[in-house]
Structures are given as structure tokens and as C-alpha cells.
Short mmCIF file of C-alpha atoms and ligand atoms in Angstrom, two decimals:
data_model
loop_
_atom_site.label_atom_id
_atom_site.label_comp_id
_atom_site.label_asym_id
_atom_site.label_seq_id
_atom_site.Cartn_x
_atom_site.Cartn_y
_atom_site.Cartn_z
CA MET A 1 0.00 0.00 0.00
CA SER A 2 1.42 3.39 -0.96
CA ASN A 3 1.50 6.43 1.31
CA ASP A 4 -1.39 8.03 -0.60
CA ASP A 5 -3.51 4.95 0.05
CA LYS A 6 -2.80 5.05 3.80
CA ASP A 7 -3.88 8.66 4.05
CA LYS A 8 -7.22 8.00 2.36
CA LYS A 9 -10.38 8.31 4.40
CA SER A 10 -12.33 6.48 1.74
CA SER A 11 -11.08 3.11 0.52
CA LYS A 12 -12.35 3.78 -3.00
CA LEU A 13 -10.14 4.57 -5.96
CA TRP A 14 -12.44 7.50 -6.56
CA GLY A 15 -12.54 8.44 -2.87
CA GLY A 16 -10.46 11.63 -2.82
CA ARG A 17 -13.33 13.97 -2.10
CA PHE A 18 -15.03 11.56 0.30
CA SER A 19 -14.43 11.45 4.02
CA GLY A 20 -15.75 7.92 4.48
CA ASP A 21 -17.06 4.85 2.69
CA MET A 22 -20.35 4.18 1.06
CA ALA A 23 -22.99 2.46 3.20
CA ASP A 24 -23.02 -1.32 2.72
CA ILE A 25 -26.60 -1.28 1.57
CA ALA A 26 -25.82 1.44 -0.97
CA LEU A 27 -22.88 -0.57 -2.25
CA ASN A 28 -24.94 -3.74 -2.54
CA TYR A 29 -27.61 -1.79 -4.32
CA SER A 30 -25.24 -0.24 -6.82
CA GLU A 31 -22.48 -2.74 -7.51
CA SER A 32 -22.63 -4.44 -10.91
CA THR A 33 -20.11 -7.26 -10.63
CA GLU A 34 -22.53 -10.03 -11.60
CA ALA A 35 -23.32 -8.56 -15.02
CA ASP A 36 -19.80 -7.19 -15.39
CA ALA A 37 -18.25 -10.65 -14.97
CA GLU A 38 -19.16 -11.21 -18.63
CA MET A 39 -16.79 -8.43 -19.69
CA ILE A 40 -13.54 -9.18 -17.88
CA ALA A 41 -11.69 -10.22 -21.05
CA GLU A 42 -12.95 -7.10 -22.84
CA ASP A 43 -11.93 -4.82 -19.97
CA ILE A 44 -8.40 -6.24 -20.02
CA TRP A 45 -8.09 -6.04 -23.82
CA GLY A 46 -9.50 -2.49 -23.74
CA SER A 47 -6.98 -1.52 -21.06
CA GLN A 48 -4.07 -2.99 -23.04
CA ALA A 49 -5.11 -1.06 -26.16
CA HIS A 50 -5.60 2.16 -24.20
CA ALA A 51 -2.19 1.86 -22.54
CA ILE A 52 -0.44 1.13 -25.86
CA MET A 53 -2.17 4.14 -27.41
CA LEU A 54 -1.18 6.40 -24.47
CA ALA A 55 2.47 5.40 -24.84
CA LYS A 56 2.42 5.71 -28.62
CA CYS A 57 1.08 9.25 -28.22
CA GLY A 58 3.78 10.07 -25.65
CA ILE A 59 1.26 10.51 -22.82
CA ILE A 60 2.82 7.81 -20.65
CA SER A 61 6.40 6.54 -20.86
CA GLU A 62 7.51 3.23 -22.30
CA GLU A 63 8.51 2.16 -18.79
CA ASP A 64 4.98 2.98 -17.53
CA LEU A 65 3.55 1.01 -20.42
CA ARG A 66 5.70 -2.04 -19.73
CA LYS A 67 4.71 -2.10 -16.06
CA ILE A 68 1.03 -1.67 -16.90
CA LEU A 69 1.11 -4.42 -19.52
CA GLN A 70 2.99 -6.76 -17.19
CA GLY A 71 0.29 -6.29 -14.58
CA LEU A 72 -2.52 -6.71 -17.09
CA ARG A 73 -0.93 -9.95 -18.35
CA LYS A 74 -1.02 -11.29 -14.79
CA THR A 75 -4.68 -10.33 -14.44
CA GLU A 76 -5.36 -11.95 -17.80
CA ALA A 77 -3.60 -15.18 -16.80
CA GLU A 78 -5.56 -15.30 -13.57
CA TYR A 79 -8.80 -14.71 -15.47
CA GLU A 80 -7.95 -17.43 -17.98
CA ARG A 81 -7.23 -19.86 -15.11
CA GLY A 82 -10.69 -19.04 -13.78
CA ALA A 83 -9.11 -17.50 -10.68
CA PHE A 84 -10.03 -13.85 -11.19
CA GLU A 85 -13.10 -13.15 -9.13
CA LEU A 86 -14.75 -9.77 -9.11
CA LYS A 87 -15.04 -8.31 -5.62
CA LYS A 88 -18.38 -6.68 -4.96
CA GLU A 89 -16.82 -4.02 -2.75
CA LEU A 90 -14.90 -2.79 -5.79
CA GLU A 91 -18.22 -2.03 -7.55
CA ASP A 92 -17.56 -3.09 -11.10
CA VAL A 93 -15.21 -4.82 -13.51
CA HIS A 94 -13.25 -1.65 -14.25
CA MET A 95 -12.37 -1.01 -10.62
CA ASN A 96 -11.57 -4.68 -10.10
CA VAL A 97 -9.13 -4.78 -13.00
CA GLU A 98 -7.55 -1.52 -11.89
CA ALA A 99 -7.26 -2.68 -8.27
CA HIS A 100 -5.62 -5.88 -9.43
CA LEU A 101 -3.21 -3.85 -11.49
CA ARG A 102 -2.36 -1.71 -8.48
CA GLU A 103 -1.30 -4.84 -6.63
CA ASP A 104 0.72 -6.22 -9.53
CA ALA A 105 2.22 -3.10 -11.05
CA GLY A 106 2.04 -0.73 -8.10
CA PRO A 107 -0.34 2.21 -7.73
CA GLU A 108 2.00 4.70 -9.41
CA PHE A 109 1.78 2.77 -12.70
CA ALA A 110 -1.78 1.51 -12.40
CA GLY A 111 -2.94 5.04 -11.70
CA LYS A 112 -1.55 6.21 -15.04
CA LEU A 113 -3.70 3.80 -17.03
CA HIS A 114 -6.79 5.85 -16.32
CA THR A 115 -5.33 8.95 -18.02
CA ALA A 116 -7.69 10.26 -20.71
CA ARG A 117 -10.22 7.56 -19.89
CA SER A 118 -13.35 7.44 -17.78
CA ARG A 119 -15.47 4.54 -16.66
CA ASN A 120 -18.14 6.12 -18.83
CA ASP A 121 -16.36 5.45 -22.13
CA GLN A 122 -14.80 2.30 -20.69
CA VAL A 123 -18.11 0.66 -19.84
CA ALA A 124 -19.66 1.51 -23.20
CA THR A 125 -16.55 0.08 -24.89
CA ASP A 126 -16.59 -3.17 -22.91
CA THR A 127 -20.32 -3.63 -23.39
CA LYS A 128 -20.11 -3.10 -27.15
CA MET A 129 -17.14 -5.46 -27.42
CA HIS A 130 -18.96 -8.21 -25.60
CA LEU A 131 -22.20 -7.59 -27.42
CA ARG A 132 -20.70 -7.71 -30.90
CA SER A 133 -19.21 -11.18 -30.26
CA ARG A 134 -22.48 -12.49 -28.91
CA ILE A 135 -24.33 -11.13 -31.97
CA LEU A 136 -21.91 -13.04 -34.18
CA ASP A 137 -22.43 -16.23 -32.12
CA ILE A 138 -26.16 -15.91 -32.63
CA GLN A 139 -25.76 -15.35 -36.36
CA GLU A 140 -23.61 -18.47 -36.57
CA ALA A 141 -26.13 -20.54 -34.62
CA LEU A 142 -28.97 -19.19 -36.74
CA ALA A 143 -27.15 -20.16 -39.94
CA GLY A 144 -26.93 -23.66 -38.42
CA LEU A 145 -30.71 -23.74 -37.91
CA GLN A 146 -31.29 -22.49 -41.46
CA ASN A 147 -29.00 -25.22 -42.80
CA VAL A 148 -30.85 -27.89 -40.85
CA LEU A 149 -34.24 -26.64 -42.07
CA LEU A 150 -33.04 -26.73 -45.67
CA ALA A 151 -31.40 -30.13 -45.23
CA ARG A 152 -34.61 -31.59 -43.80
CA ALA A 153 -36.57 -30.03 -46.67
CA GLU A 154 -34.43 -31.78 -49.26
CA GLY A 155 -36.27 -34.55 -51.06
CA HIS A 156 -39.67 -33.46 -49.70
CA GLU A 157 -40.65 -31.25 -52.63
CA ASN A 158 -43.38 -33.74 -53.51
CA THR A 159 -44.38 -34.64 -49.96
CA VAL A 160 -47.83 -33.15 -49.73
CA MET A 161 -49.34 -31.75 -46.54
CA PRO A 162 -52.15 -29.32 -45.72
CA GLY A 163 -51.21 -25.65 -45.92
CA TYR A 164 -53.14 -23.54 -43.42
CA THR A 165 -54.67 -20.09 -43.27
CA HIS A 166 -56.67 -19.15 -40.15
CA THR A 167 -55.41 -22.54 -38.83
CA GLN A 168 -57.88 -24.17 -41.27
CA HIS A 169 -56.98 -26.35 -44.24
CA ALA A 170 -56.35 -23.98 -47.14
CA GLN A 171 -54.40 -25.51 -50.03
CA PRO A 172 -51.97 -28.40 -50.39
CA ILE A 173 -48.33 -27.48 -49.88
CA SER A 174 -45.17 -29.53 -49.73
CA LEU A 175 -43.27 -30.39 -46.58
CA ALA A 176 -40.20 -28.80 -48.16
CA PHE A 177 -42.18 -25.60 -48.73
CA TRP A 178 -43.24 -25.48 -45.07
CA LEU A 179 -39.74 -26.10 -43.70
CA SER A 180 -38.02 -23.72 -46.09
CA SER A 181 -40.45 -20.91 -45.20
CA TYR A 182 -38.66 -20.59 -41.86
CA ALA A 183 -35.22 -20.62 -43.49
CA SER A 184 -36.55 -17.77 -45.63
CA ALA A 185 -37.84 -15.78 -42.64
CA PHE A 186 -34.53 -16.16 -40.83
CA THR A 187 -32.65 -14.51 -43.72
CA ARG A 188 -34.24 -11.23 -42.59
CA ASP A 189 -33.22 -11.90 -38.99
CA GLN A 190 -29.67 -12.39 -40.23
CA ARG A 191 -29.88 -9.00 -41.90
CA ARG A 192 -31.24 -7.31 -38.78
CA LEU A 193 -28.49 -8.86 -36.64
CA GLY A 194 -25.85 -7.81 -39.19
CA ASN A 195 -27.18 -4.25 -39.09
CA ALA A 196 -27.14 -4.28 -35.29
CA PHE A 197 -23.51 -5.42 -35.37
CA GLU A 198 -22.60 -2.47 -37.60
CA ILE A 199 -24.30 0.02 -35.31
CA VAL A 200 -22.68 -1.55 -32.24
CA ASN A 201 -19.16 -1.81 -33.59
CA GLN A 202 -18.05 1.83 -33.27
CA SER A 203 -15.61 2.67 -30.50
CA PRO A 204 -16.59 5.01 -27.66
CA LEU A 205 -13.12 4.76 -26.09
CA GLY A 206 -11.46 8.13 -25.69
CA ALA A 207 -14.76 9.96 -25.33
CA ALA A 208 -13.67 10.03 -21.66
CA ALA A 209 -16.32 11.20 -19.20
CA LEU A 210 -18.34 13.21 -21.73
CA ALA A 211 -16.22 15.99 -23.22
CA GLY A 212 -13.22 14.21 -24.69
CA THR A 213 -9.84 15.13 -23.26
CA SER A 214 -7.05 17.66 -23.48
CA PHE A 215 -4.48 14.88 -23.91
CA PRO A 216 -3.32 14.29 -27.50
CA ILE A 217 -4.85 10.80 -27.73
CA ASP A 218 -5.34 8.76 -30.88
CA ARG A 219 -8.84 7.31 -30.65
CA GLU A 220 -8.57 5.68 -34.05
CA LEU A 221 -5.52 3.69 -33.01
CA ALA A 222 -7.28 2.36 -29.89
CA ALA A 223 -10.38 1.54 -31.99
CA GLU A 224 -8.26 -0.37 -34.49
CA LEU A 225 -6.49 -2.38 -31.77
CA LEU A 226 -9.90 -3.35 -30.39
CA GLY A 227 -11.34 -4.50 -33.71
CA PHE A 228 -13.87 -1.69 -34.01
CA ASP A 229 -14.88 -0.57 -37.49
CA GLY A 230 -14.36 3.05 -36.49
CA CYS A 231 -14.90 5.61 -33.73
CA HIS A 232 -18.20 6.68 -32.29
CA GLU A 233 -16.95 10.19 -32.74
CA HIS A 234 -19.19 12.53 -30.74
CA ALA A 235 -18.00 12.14 -27.15
CA LEU A 236 -21.21 13.20 -25.40
CA ASP A 237 -23.29 10.93 -27.62
CA ALA A 238 -20.76 8.08 -27.35
CA VAL A 239 -21.00 7.82 -23.55
CA GLY A 240 -24.68 8.66 -23.16
CA SER A 241 -26.32 6.57 -25.89
CA ARG A 242 -27.54 3.00 -25.78
CA ASP A 243 -29.75 2.96 -28.86
CA TRP A 244 -27.32 0.35 -30.21
CA ALA A 245 -28.43 -1.89 -27.34
CA VAL A 246 -32.07 -1.27 -28.30
CA GLU A 247 -31.23 -2.06 -31.91
CA THR A 248 -29.74 -5.39 -30.84
CA LEU A 249 -32.64 -6.25 -28.56
CA ALA A 250 -35.13 -5.33 -31.27
CA ALA A 251 -33.36 -7.70 -33.68
CA LEU A 252 -33.38 -10.39 -30.97
CA ALA A 253 -37.06 -9.83 -30.20
CA MET A 254 -38.03 -10.19 -33.84
CA LEU A 255 -35.88 -13.27 -34.20
CA MET A 256 -37.42 -14.78 -31.07
CA CYS A 257 -40.84 -14.06 -32.53
CA ASN A 258 -39.99 -16.04 -35.65
CA LEU A 259 -38.54 -18.83 -33.51
CA SER A 260 -41.71 -18.90 -31.43
CA ARG A 261 -43.80 -19.40 -34.55
CA LEU A 262 -41.71 -22.39 -35.55
CA ALA A 263 -41.96 -23.71 -31.99
CA GLU A 264 -45.73 -23.23 -32.02
CA GLU A 265 -46.12 -25.23 -35.23
CA PHE A 266 -44.08 -27.99 -33.63
CA VAL A 267 -46.44 -27.99 -30.67
CA LEU A 268 -49.54 -28.00 -32.88
CA PHE A 269 -48.35 -30.44 -35.51
CA SER A 270 -47.26 -32.95 -32.86
CA THR A 271 -50.75 -33.16 -31.28
CA TYR A 272 -52.94 -36.22 -31.77
CA GLU A 273 -55.35 -34.05 -33.75
CA TYR A 274 -52.72 -32.95 -36.28
CA GLY A 275 -50.50 -36.00 -35.98
CA MET A 276 -48.10 -34.72 -38.62
CA ILE A 277 -44.80 -34.78 -36.77
CA GLU A 278 -43.22 -36.80 -34.01
CA ILE A 279 -40.83 -34.86 -31.80
CA SER A 280 -37.84 -36.94 -30.76
CA GLU A 281 -37.96 -38.24 -27.18
CA ALA A 282 -34.74 -36.38 -26.40
CA TRP A 283 -36.61 -33.12 -26.98
CA ALA A 284 -39.84 -33.91 -25.15
CA SER A 285 -40.72 -34.80 -21.58
CA GLY A 286 -43.24 -36.86 -19.66
CA SER A 287 -45.93 -36.19 -17.09
CA SER A 288 -45.58 -37.05 -13.41
CA ILE A 289 -49.19 -38.23 -13.22
CA MET A 290 -50.32 -39.18 -16.73
CA PRO A 291 -48.22 -42.10 -17.87
CA GLN A 292 -49.13 -41.77 -21.55
CA LYS A 293 -47.95 -38.19 -21.96
CA LYS A 294 -45.13 -37.02 -24.20
CA ASN A 295 -45.12 -33.25 -23.93
CA PRO A 296 -43.40 -30.88 -26.36
CA CYS A 297 -41.93 -28.93 -23.42
CA ILE A 298 -38.86 -27.63 -25.20
CA ALA A 299 -40.91 -26.13 -28.02
CA GLU A 300 -43.33 -24.72 -25.44
CA LEU A 301 -40.47 -23.10 -23.54
CA ALA A 302 -39.12 -21.62 -26.77
CA ARG A 303 -42.57 -20.10 -27.22
CA GLY A 304 -42.68 -19.03 -23.57
CA ASN A 305 -39.24 -17.46 -23.49
CA THR A 306 -40.27 -15.07 -26.23
CA GLY A 307 -42.10 -12.94 -23.70
CA ALA A 308 -38.93 -12.53 -21.66
CA VAL A 309 -37.01 -11.28 -24.71
CA TYR A 310 -39.79 -8.80 -25.59
CA GLY A 311 -39.76 -7.69 -21.97
CA ARG A 312 -36.03 -7.09 -22.10
CA LEU A 313 -36.50 -4.88 -25.17
CA MET A 314 -39.18 -2.88 -23.37
CA GLU A 315 -36.95 -2.66 -20.30
CA MET A 316 -34.16 -1.13 -22.40
CA LEU A 317 -36.47 1.31 -24.17
CA THR A 318 -37.91 2.41 -20.85
CA LEU A 319 -34.45 2.74 -19.32
CA LEU A 320 -33.58 5.27 -22.01
CA LYS A 321 -36.83 7.18 -22.18
CA ALA A 322 -36.34 10.86 -21.35
CA LEU A 323 -32.92 10.20 -19.84
CA PRO A 324 -30.90 13.41 -19.90
CA GLY A 325 -27.82 13.46 -22.13
CA GLY A 326 -24.41 12.12 -21.12
CA TYR A 327 -23.74 9.15 -18.89
CA ASN A 328 -26.30 8.46 -16.17
CA ARG A 329 -25.91 5.62 -13.72
CA ASP A 330 -29.23 4.25 -14.99
CA LEU A 331 -27.22 3.05 -17.98
CA GLN A 332 -25.57 0.43 -15.82
CA GLN A 333 -28.86 -1.42 -16.12
CA ASP A 334 -28.30 -2.01 -19.83
CA LYS A 335 -26.31 -5.20 -19.32
CA PRO A 336 -28.70 -7.61 -17.54
CA PRO A 337 -31.37 -7.31 -20.26
CA LEU A 338 -28.77 -7.64 -23.01
CA TRP A 339 -27.02 -10.68 -21.55
CA HIS A 340 -30.30 -12.36 -20.63
CA ALA A 341 -31.88 -11.86 -24.05
CA LEU A 342 -28.71 -13.00 -25.85
CA LYS A 343 -28.58 -16.15 -23.77
CA LEU A 344 -32.26 -16.99 -24.21
CA VAL A 345 -32.14 -16.48 -27.96
CA HIS A 346 -28.95 -18.48 -28.35
CA ASN A 347 -30.24 -21.37 -26.24
CA THR A 348 -33.54 -21.34 -28.11
CA ILE A 349 -31.82 -21.57 -31.49
CA ILE A 350 -29.65 -24.46 -30.33
CA ALA A 351 -32.65 -26.35 -28.92
CA LEU A 352 -34.85 -25.80 -31.96
CA THR A 353 -32.04 -26.79 -34.32
CA ALA A 354 -31.69 -30.15 -32.59
CA MET A 355 -35.45 -30.56 -32.58
CA VAL A 356 -35.74 -29.92 -36.31
CA GLU A 357 -32.79 -32.21 -36.95
CA THR A 358 -34.40 -35.13 -35.14
CA VAL A 359 -38.13 -34.66 -35.78
CA GLU A 360 -39.95 -37.39 -37.69
CA PHE A 361 -42.52 -36.56 -40.32
CA ASN A 362 -45.70 -38.62 -40.59
CA THR A 363 -45.91 -38.14 -44.34
CA GLU A 364 -48.64 -40.76 -44.84
CA HIS A 365 -50.88 -38.99 -42.38
CA MET A 366 -50.16 -35.65 -44.03
CA ARG A 367 -51.22 -37.13 -47.38
CA GLU A 368 -54.32 -38.66 -45.84
CA VAL A 369 -55.64 -35.50 -44.20
CA VAL A 370 -54.84 -33.15 -47.05
CA GLY A 371 -57.36 -34.97 -49.29
CA LYS A 372 -60.18 -34.97 -46.75
CA ASN A 373 -60.96 -31.35 -46.22
CA PHE A 374 -61.45 -29.66 -49.60
CA ALA A 375 -57.90 -28.29 -49.83
CA THR A 376 -58.00 -28.60 -53.64
CA ALA A 377 -61.19 -26.54 -54.04
CA THR A 378 -59.25 -23.46 -55.19
CA GLU A 379 -57.50 -25.54 -57.83
CA LEU A 380 -60.82 -26.85 -59.09
CA ALA A 381 -62.09 -23.27 -59.43
CA ASN A 382 -58.85 -22.34 -61.23
CA TYR A 383 -59.37 -25.28 -63.59
CA LEU A 384 -62.87 -24.08 -64.51
CA VAL A 385 -61.47 -20.61 -65.18
CA ALA A 386 -58.71 -21.99 -67.40
CA GLU A 387 -60.82 -24.59 -69.23
CA ARG A 388 -64.18 -22.85 -69.47
CA GLY A 389 -63.09 -19.25 -69.68
CA LEU A 390 -65.48 -18.31 -66.85
CA PRO A 391 -64.78 -15.40 -64.49
CA PHE A 392 -63.02 -16.56 -61.32
CA ARG A 393 -65.85 -15.25 -59.11
CA ASP A 394 -68.37 -17.49 -60.93
CA CYS A 395 -66.12 -20.50 -60.54
CA HIS A 396 -65.65 -19.68 -56.86
CA GLU A 397 -69.46 -19.74 -56.51
CA ILE A 398 -69.81 -23.05 -58.42
CA VAL A 399 -67.15 -24.78 -56.32
CA GLY A 400 -68.49 -23.20 -53.14
CA GLN A 401 -71.91 -24.75 -53.84
CA LEU A 402 -70.25 -28.05 -54.72
CA VAL A 403 -68.43 -28.05 -51.36
CA ALA A 404 -71.68 -27.25 -49.51
CA THR A 405 -73.46 -30.16 -51.22
CA LEU A 406 -70.55 -32.55 -50.60
CA ILE A 407 -70.56 -31.62 -46.91
CA GLU A 408 -74.32 -32.22 -46.78
CA GLU A 409 -73.84 -35.64 -48.35
CA GLY A 410 -70.89 -36.50 -46.14
CA LYS A 411 -68.53 -36.63 -49.12
CA THR A 412 -65.23 -34.96 -50.06
CA LEU A 413 -63.43 -33.89 -53.23
CA ASP A 414 -61.86 -37.37 -53.20
CA ASP A 415 -65.30 -38.79 -54.15
CA HIS A 416 -64.83 -38.06 -57.82
CA GLU A 417 -68.10 -39.49 -59.13
CA ASP A 418 -70.12 -37.45 -56.68
CA VAL A 419 -68.14 -34.38 -57.63
CA GLN A 420 -68.91 -35.07 -61.29
CA ARG A 421 -72.64 -35.47 -60.62
CA ILE A 422 -72.97 -32.31 -58.52
CA LEU A 423 -70.95 -30.21 -60.98
CA ALA A 424 -73.10 -31.51 -63.84
CA ASP A 425 -76.17 -30.37 -61.89
CA GLU A 426 -74.55 -26.95 -61.72
CA GLY A 427 -74.04 -27.04 -65.51
CA GLN A 428 -70.36 -27.99 -65.56
CA GLU A 429 -69.59 -31.27 -67.31
CA LEU A 430 -66.20 -32.67 -66.34
CA SER A 431 -64.87 -36.20 -66.80
CA VAL A 432 -64.05 -38.27 -63.74
CA GLU A 433 -60.42 -38.39 -64.98
CA GLU A 434 -60.28 -34.61 -65.15
CA ILE A 435 -61.74 -34.33 -61.66
CA ALA A 436 -59.38 -36.97 -60.31
CA SER A 437 -56.37 -35.13 -61.67
CA VAL A 438 -57.49 -31.65 -60.57
CA CYS A 439 -58.62 -32.70 -57.09
CA ASP A 440 -55.64 -34.89 -56.38
CA PRO A 441 -53.53 -32.97 -53.83
CA GLN A 442 -50.33 -34.38 -55.28
CA ALA A 443 -51.21 -33.32 -58.82
CA CYS A 444 -52.46 -29.99 -57.50
CA LEU A 445 -49.09 -29.42 -55.84
CA ALA A 446 -47.27 -30.29 -59.05
CA ARG A 447 -49.27 -27.71 -61.02
CA GLN A 448 -48.26 -24.71 -58.89
CA CYS A 449 -45.77 -22.88 -61.05
CA SER A 450 -45.63 -19.20 -60.07
CA LEU A 451 -42.54 -17.61 -58.61
CA GLY A 452 -42.22 -18.61 -54.95
CA SER A 453 -45.06 -21.13 -55.15
CA THR A 454 -45.24 -24.52 -53.47
CA GLY A 455 -44.73 -26.34 -56.80
CA PRO A 456 -41.79 -28.81 -56.67
CA GLU A 457 -39.72 -26.95 -59.26
CA SER A 458 -40.27 -23.63 -57.52
CA VAL A 459 -39.37 -25.11 -54.12
CA LYS A 460 -36.24 -26.76 -55.51
CA LYS A 461 -35.19 -23.43 -56.96
CA MET A 462 -35.89 -21.61 -53.69
CA ARG A 463 -34.05 -24.24 -51.70
CA THR A 464 -30.99 -23.75 -53.88
CA SER A 465 -31.12 -19.97 -53.72
CA LEU A 466 -31.85 -19.96 -49.98
CA ASN A 467 -28.99 -22.33 -49.47
CA GLU A 468 -26.67 -19.99 -51.37
CA LYS A 469 -27.97 -17.03 -49.42
CA VAL A 470 -27.51 -18.77 -46.05
CA GLN A 471 -23.91 -19.66 -46.94
CA ALA A 472 -23.18 -16.14 -48.22
CA ASP A 473 -24.83 -14.53 -45.17
CA ALA A 474 -22.92 -16.81 -42.81
CA LYS A 475 -19.64 -15.65 -44.31
CA VAL A 476 -20.18 -12.14 -42.97
CA PRO A 477 -20.22 -13.09 -39.26
CA TRP A 478 -17.37 -15.54 -39.83
CA GLU A 479 -15.27 -12.83 -41.45
CA ARG A 480 -16.20 -10.45 -38.66
CA MET A 481 -15.24 -13.02 -36.03
CA ALA A 482 -11.93 -13.54 -37.81
CA ARG A 483 -11.29 -9.78 -37.87
CA LEU A 484 -12.01 -9.54 -34.12
CA ASP A 485 -9.65 -12.46 -33.47
CA GLU A 486 -6.99 -10.82 -35.63
CA ALA A 487 -7.33 -7.53 -33.74
CA HIS A 488 -7.04 -9.39 -30.45
CA ALA A 489 -4.00 -11.33 -31.67
CA ARG A 490 -2.40 -8.12 -32.91
CA THR A 491 -2.89 -6.33 -29.58
CA SER A 492 -1.58 -9.38 -27.77
CA GLY A 493 1.46 -9.52 -30.09
CA ILE A 494 2.22 -5.88 -29.32
CA VAL A 495 1.89 -6.59 -25.59
CA ASP A 496 4.38 -9.47 -25.96
CA ALA A 497 6.81 -7.34 -27.98
CA ILE A 498 6.73 -4.57 -25.37
CA LEU A 499 7.13 -7.02 -22.50
CA GLN A 500 10.21 -8.32 -24.29
CA GLY A 501 11.70 -4.85 -24.28
CA GLY A 502 10.33 -3.53 -27.57
CA SER A 503 8.98 -0.04 -28.13
CA PRO A 504 5.49 0.86 -29.39
CA ASP A 505 7.29 2.70 -32.18
CA ASP A 506 8.56 -0.63 -33.56
CA CYS A 507 5.16 -2.28 -33.50
CA GLY A 508 3.86 -0.99 -36.82
CA LEU A 509 1.40 1.36 -35.16
N1 LIG B 1 -20.74 0.17 -13.50
C1 LIG B 1 -20.96 1.30 -14.34
C2 LIG B 1 -21.88 0.92 -15.51
O1 LIG B 1 -22.02 -0.22 -15.79
C3 LIG B 1 -19.67 1.80 -14.88
C4 LIG B 1 -19.62 3.25 -15.14
C5 LIG B 1 -19.78 3.99 -13.89
N2 LIG B 1 -19.49 5.37 -14.06
C6 LIG B 1 -19.61 6.20 -13.06
N3 LIG B 1 -19.32 7.40 -13.28
N4 LIG B 1 -20.04 5.79 -11.90
O2 LIG B 1 -22.45 1.77 -16.13
#
């Protein structure tokens, strides 16, 4: 402990103007070590980059830099061994890392690290650094889910099943069409996440408390060492804004919404009434009282967790509403909603991916039910339009009356002779062969030919283009991950060079 430390009346690193310590209850209420534990690696990397930049700009000496980097390496090693625990009494990750550095490098060196830096720009920097990696993890996992959906769709372009509107049988579609619809929806989630990454990945470091600094710092150099795409230039805006966190949560909320719709269809389609899919036992659970039960609990929880992610978005929006400019301590509350939502979304994607991978399709049952509930009625009306040149509205009326009569007689469009008789009564003579081919769900599926339709050729084409899109989209997060790793490796290489007696001037900065 240095002489200055002994003379302090407050034990805090910020305690100069205080005559005593914070009340325990106040400390417990305000410390953020639990959420901050996620950002230890980022705080160390950020501190290394800041120190290198300070030395490169001549603000601290090379000797100061070496001592600081030595200390930070020790902290890093301890963290990597799992032995670096954040102390609550030190409030947050920044104070914990600095306190550790004081022990390792001595207060005279550790104290210099905080030149031209504030916890306000530091916390925004750490949060963004952690967030951007988690966004990329989610994009990678989502690409995995898209790949599995497309892989399961393969070969099912002719597997017919009921397509629904209003949760009622509408028209026949293929199993591949249903599965690939989710891969299609997720391409937009990929785009939203990619946009969020771009908004997040601008460096606040060097904005200091709010006004920048009178030291001749090089913010761009620090940003580059930390893998940022550039600087969040305006200092007051850089420390006081969290709209980038909202942007991320909004992308996560929308993604979770799409995931919940997939989960919901798994729940519905696995019921006795639908009977179209069988969820693997590994992704279902039993009942403690009803021995026969196999419940789709994982899909239900995916559906249920969606509310929590929406809530986290609302929490963040409300946190920011009408907040005065600059850093406010309220902003500390940005991390729990972010981390929680990221974790829920990631876990949900992983669970649903495995579920899609292992689900069994009851294709015979799909074929059986699709023929029983008038799903080809629209195609029959279309046929009358095409063959008889009648207006579509008239054909709609004719087929509508046909359906009503069939229902009355307890028949379906599969009863071709009855269909022929009733249509003839309505003045439309069709052969049984014609009716059989038009009302056959399989043949109906095969006839769909418009762009994006459920027809086998169209679905094959979409599967190929979606597949290409998924692979191309996935490259972006992979390249971004690689750039972050490169930036980390570069900073680490500079740290090594300086620890071995090199100068920042020889490090290609
Ligand atoms: N724990 C704080 C947070 O997460 C760090 C910044 C605190 N700044 C301050 N001036 N008290 O926001």
C-alpha cells in the first residue's frame, strides 16, 4: 500500500473527495459485478489497447507502459485460469481490474492507465465489445438452424401436406415448402443482426467522461487495436447513448418471434389431432401423473421465453426514455437485459435446431388428411377458369356450392363421381379423370408454377437460392469473427513485444 492509500479516508479509488465509505446497503444496491463478470476479457483487452495508445502518443512513458502491460498480463492469466473473481466491494469490472493492477504493477503505474479515460467510455466500450461477439455467435447458430431446415426439406418437394390459413386447411403445400419458409424468414433476422452489429461496432473509447480530453490521444488507433470498425466520434453521444443496445434487442425480439412461430407449429403439428410430426424423445418430456404423456416442453419453452425477450427490449427502451444526455448511472442497467436476451435467444436456437434435426414426419398422415378437407377446391375453381373461360368469381361460386353439397352428403373432393354429378347439376360437365387429376392434392401441388409457389420446381429453386444465401450470409459473421480475433491477436502480439523490451514505435502502429 502506498503512502497516498494510507492517508485516504475512503477506501475507493475515486474516494479523494469523500471522508468515508459508502454504506453497505448502498454498495450492494449499486455494484454491478454479476453482469460485469461477462466483460472481464474485454476490460483487459481495452486496457491494453488504451495503454499502448497512451504510450504511442507520448502521454505515458515506455517504462509505464511495460509495467502496466505486465500487470494486465497477470490479471489476464488469472482470469484465464478461472481464478479472477470480481469483488463486490470494488463495484464493477473496471475497478476490479484496476485494483488488481495496483497490486501487480504498483499504484504509481496503475494510476496512469486511467489517463484520458473514464469509466463512462470504458463501460460503453466493454459492453459493445462483448455484445458484438455475442451477436456473431447468434448469427452463426442461426445459420446452423437455417441449414438444418433446408437439409430436412431436401427430397420433400413432392411430400404433400395441408397448408393452413386461419389454422384451417387452405391448399396443399409440400413439406419442403413449409420447412423452407422458416429458413426464408430467418434470412431477414440475419440482416437485422448484421445491421445491429454495424451500429454496435463503433468505439466510444477516448470519449472520456463526456467531453473528450485535453491529452493528445489517438482514438482511431485504440479503436483499431480493439477490432472496431471506427470511432463513435461525438464524445457526449458516445458515452450517453444506448440505442445500439435497443437495436440489438429489437433484432433479438423479432428473431425470437420467428422462432416462437416455428416452436408453435411444432407444438400443434405434434398433437394427436394434427399428428403430422413426431418430436424426438430427447426433446420432449413426460408427465408425473399421466403415464401416456409425451409433452413438447422444449418447443413450449421456446414459445414461452419469447415474452422474456420482448420484456427485455421494453426494459431497455424504458431505461432510455427521457434520460438526460451524457452518462447516467441508470445506464448500468443495460447489461442484464442484453445478456439475458442474448442467452435466451442463443439457447432457443440451439434447442430448436436439434429438434428440427431429429423430428420425424408422418408423411402418410399428411397425405391422408390433405385430401379430406377440400384443400384442392381453389385448384378446381382455377381449372374451370382456365378450361371454361369463366370469371373466377363465378367458378368460386360453383365450387363453393359443390363443397356445400358434398358436406351435406358426407362426401369430399376425393369422391370423384359425386363431384362429377354435382358439378353436372350446376351445368359444368367434367370427366371423372379430369376431376381426379385436378382434385388430387399431389397433382395440384405439381401444377403450382408461379414464382415462390409450393410447386416442386419452384421449391427446388428456392431451396438452392436460400442455401446460397444462407452460406453467403454466414460468411459475414465468420469474417467479422476472424477480424475480431486478428485484432485481439495483434494487440496481444504488441503486448508481448513490449514485454520483451520492444517499443510501441517498432510495433507498426
Ligand atoms: N458500473 C458502471 C456501468 O455499468 C460503470 C460506469 C460507472 N461510471 C460512473 N461514473 N459511476 O455503467
